[in-house]
């Protein structure tokens, strides 16, 4: 079924079903032994269908990054190691797919997933997550074939950006009882991503959620108007 699965660069009902089954294993808690096989299966899946992740629509890459990052905070060290290795493989395959130019798509989707996980309060276990970032960095530094490319420094840059987001979030946690301060921090984070519409949208959505929770509906509406403007501007440029 390879031809059918890859039609329209992986954006088709059959691929959606096959991919959703793979993803379901990560979404629903599995035993440690089962997860080993799930990660192996996903590694094969990424290698078999790179264009579906790195060329077609962004949905598959985004959904996978989100679920892998959740596994990077697992209490089981074996799961964290497997998840870190899979995330590294995703970046590396993306880099190879662009003929060793960049892995921008995976880079963006990882940062967006981190931002979403923080907003969904699913990124607990800070030190565990930091350990996973360390594992990914070590992979990049010890990957011989990649030594002469820009890949290791790009990986380093990505992990640095993730840490910046996490630090800003730690500040937000301190001020979670002070909605104005919290929104201010989120606003500055959204502004720092002015050059990346997807990320800016993620943080504006997160701000809107907080406004709605506090009953500040006009402020939430302002966030959504900003999001609409961002999307309109982006489409106009295209």
XYZ file of C-alpha atoms in Angstrom:
238
model
C 0.000 0.000 0.000
C 3.041 2.301 -0.139
C 1.780 4.201 -3.213
C -1.642 4.841 -1.634
C -0.081 5.808 1.704
C 2.208 8.346 0.042
C -0.378 9.873 -2.286
C -0.698 13.648 -1.759
C 2.529 13.518 0.338
C 0.887 11.419 3.020
C -2.209 13.589 3.370
C -4.843 10.926 2.716
C -7.407 8.943 4.770
C -5.420 5.679 4.688
C -2.218 7.279 6.006
C -4.252 9.090 8.673
C -5.656 5.773 9.915
C -2.274 4.001 9.926
C -0.558 6.946 11.618
C -3.344 7.354 14.206
C -2.966 3.701 15.208
C 0.776 4.213 15.760
C 0.085 7.376 17.735
C -2.615 5.735 19.850
C 0.064 3.527 21.435
C 1.875 6.626 22.694
C -1.301 8.402 23.779
C -2.572 5.516 25.910
C -0.315 4.170 28.644
C 1.570 1.010 27.626
C 3.873 -1.332 29.500
C 7.601 -0.665 29.337
C 8.114 -3.750 27.152
C 5.345 -2.781 24.726
C 6.716 0.760 24.409
C 10.091 -0.594 23.239
C 8.323 -2.146 20.246
C 6.209 0.966 19.671
C 9.324 3.143 19.440
C 11.015 0.630 17.098
C 7.912 0.613 14.916
C 7.833 4.430 14.835
C 11.512 4.569 13.860
C 10.732 2.321 10.899
C 7.656 4.401 10.066
C 9.640 7.675 9.910
C 12.335 6.058 7.745
C 9.747 4.562 5.360
C 7.626 7.701 4.867
C 9.887 10.758 5.277
C 7.974 12.896 2.768
C 4.758 12.518 4.814
C 6.562 14.069 7.802
C 8.846 16.601 6.139
C 7.161 17.621 2.894
C 3.399 17.149 3.138
C 1.126 18.933 5.576
C 2.531 19.673 8.992
C -0.090 17.689 10.994
C 1.801 14.377 11.247
C 5.104 15.915 12.298
C 3.305 18.156 14.823
C 1.277 15.327 16.414
C 4.317 13.058 16.670
C 6.537 15.756 18.251
C 3.834 16.456 20.860
C 3.505 12.800 21.912
C 7.269 12.088 21.892
C 7.937 15.139 24.078
C 5.351 13.883 26.571
C 7.319 10.601 26.739
C 10.505 12.629 27.370
C 9.141 13.445 30.848
C 8.280 9.807 31.672
C 9.238 8.422 35.083
C 10.751 5.390 33.315
C 14.315 6.079 32.224
C 14.060 3.483 29.415
C 11.045 5.323 27.943
C 12.835 8.673 28.237
C 15.889 7.243 26.446
C 13.769 5.749 23.666
C 11.771 8.981 23.264
C 14.946 11.105 23.126
C 16.434 8.767 20.503
C 13.242 8.932 18.413
C 13.145 12.730 18.596
C 16.801 12.851 17.555
C 16.076 10.492 14.645
C 13.195 12.745 13.544
C 15.518 15.788 13.471
C 18.288 13.875 11.708
C 15.949 12.432 9.057
C 14.516 15.899 8.464
C 18.061 17.246 8.018
C 18.916 14.459 5.534
C 15.593 14.996 3.728
C 16.483 18.640 3.000
C 19.848 17.436 1.580
C 21.619 18.473 4.800
C 20.462 22.081 4.710
C 18.215 22.394 7.775
C 15.619 20.629 9.953
C 13.452 23.727 10.296
C 10.110 21.901 10.221
C 10.954 19.565 13.112
C 12.651 22.444 14.983
C 9.479 24.562 14.777
C 7.125 21.723 15.653
C 9.202 20.782 18.726
C 9.128 24.367 20.051
C 5.379 24.600 19.342
C 4.803 21.257 21.105
C 6.824 22.426 24.142
C 4.733 25.612 24.288
C 1.493 23.609 24.002
C 2.568 21.077 26.618
C 3.295 23.923 29.007
C -0.092 25.486 28.287
C -1.765 22.078 28.822
C 0.251 21.616 32.049
C 1.522 18.304 30.691
C 5.199 19.196 30.978
C 5.829 18.220 34.562
C 8.998 16.503 35.716
C 11.341 19.358 34.812
C 14.610 17.602 35.648
C 13.519 14.502 33.724
C 12.859 16.657 30.685
C 16.233 18.409 31.078
C 17.889 14.967 31.123
C 16.168 14.095 27.850
C 17.487 17.331 26.291
C 20.961 16.361 27.476
C 20.644 12.911 25.839
C 19.629 14.566 22.524
C 22.627 16.924 22.708
C 24.967 13.998 23.401
C 23.587 12.138 20.368
C 24.313 15.192 18.189
C 27.870 15.551 19.510
C 28.793 11.900 19.094
C 27.149 11.399 15.673
C 30.254 10.981 13.495
C 28.693 11.383 10.003
C 27.160 14.693 11.153
C 30.371 16.157 12.601
C 31.265 18.278 9.547
C 27.718 19.644 9.073
C 25.743 22.431 10.756
C 23.514 19.808 12.384
C 25.121 19.581 15.885
C 25.052 23.377 16.355
C 21.413 23.512 15.145
C 20.480 20.838 17.705
C 22.286 22.837 20.400
C 20.406 25.984 19.354
C 17.087 24.125 19.554
C 17.729 22.759 23.067
C 18.807 26.269 24.147
C 15.548 27.727 22.842
C 13.550 25.060 24.679
C 15.350 25.943 27.920
C 14.490 29.642 27.397
C 10.811 28.740 27.041
C 11.023 26.544 30.159
C 12.675 29.336 32.176
C 9.990 31.816 31.142
C 7.409 29.228 32.168
C 9.033 28.740 35.558
C 8.574 32.497 36.093
C 4.951 32.135 35.019
C 4.446 29.411 37.614
C 5.639 31.800 40.316
C 3.039 34.328 39.214
C 0.151 31.968 38.501
C -1.944 33.646 41.224
C -1.264 37.042 39.638
C -3.112 36.967 36.285
C -1.801 40.375 35.092
C 1.838 39.416 35.647
C 1.233 35.992 34.083
C -0.298 37.546 30.954
C 2.579 40.035 30.772
C 5.101 37.187 30.721
C 3.114 35.320 28.078
C 2.829 38.490 26.025
C 6.594 39.042 26.047
C 7.086 35.405 25.035
C 4.597 35.822 22.173
C 6.408 39.003 21.099
C 9.796 37.265 21.111
C 8.387 34.945 18.435
C 7.225 37.771 16.151
C 9.235 36.229 13.300
C 7.612 32.789 13.757
C 3.834 33.077 13.175
C 3.065 29.498 14.338
C 4.745 30.029 17.707
C 3.277 33.452 18.201
C -0.157 31.951 17.564
C 0.519 29.185 20.139
C 1.251 31.732 22.864
C -1.637 34.019 21.907
C -3.967 31.002 22.115
C -2.525 30.211 25.531
C -3.093 33.838 26.652
C -6.684 33.665 25.418
C -7.268 30.504 27.493
C -6.127 32.312 30.658
C -8.289 35.355 29.884
C -11.350 33.136 29.372
C -10.594 31.316 32.652
C -10.491 34.678 34.460
C -13.675 35.858 32.767
C -11.814 38.580 30.808
C -13.671 37.972 27.570
C -12.822 41.197 25.741
C -9.104 40.547 26.350
C -9.524 36.962 25.084
C -11.268 38.362 22.001
C -8.298 40.699 21.422
C -5.967 37.672 21.455
C -8.124 35.891 18.889
C -8.278 39.030 16.702
C -4.460 39.076 16.811
C -4.380 35.397 15.808
C -6.808 36.093 12.931
C -4.631 39.027 11.800
C -1.508 36.841 11.926
C -3.143 34.174 9.786
C -4.540 36.765 7.338
C -1.111 38.388 6.971
C 0.536 35.003 6.452
C -1.997 33.957 3.786
C -1.710 37.348 2.076
C 2.085 36.892 1.819
C 1.630 33.432 0.323
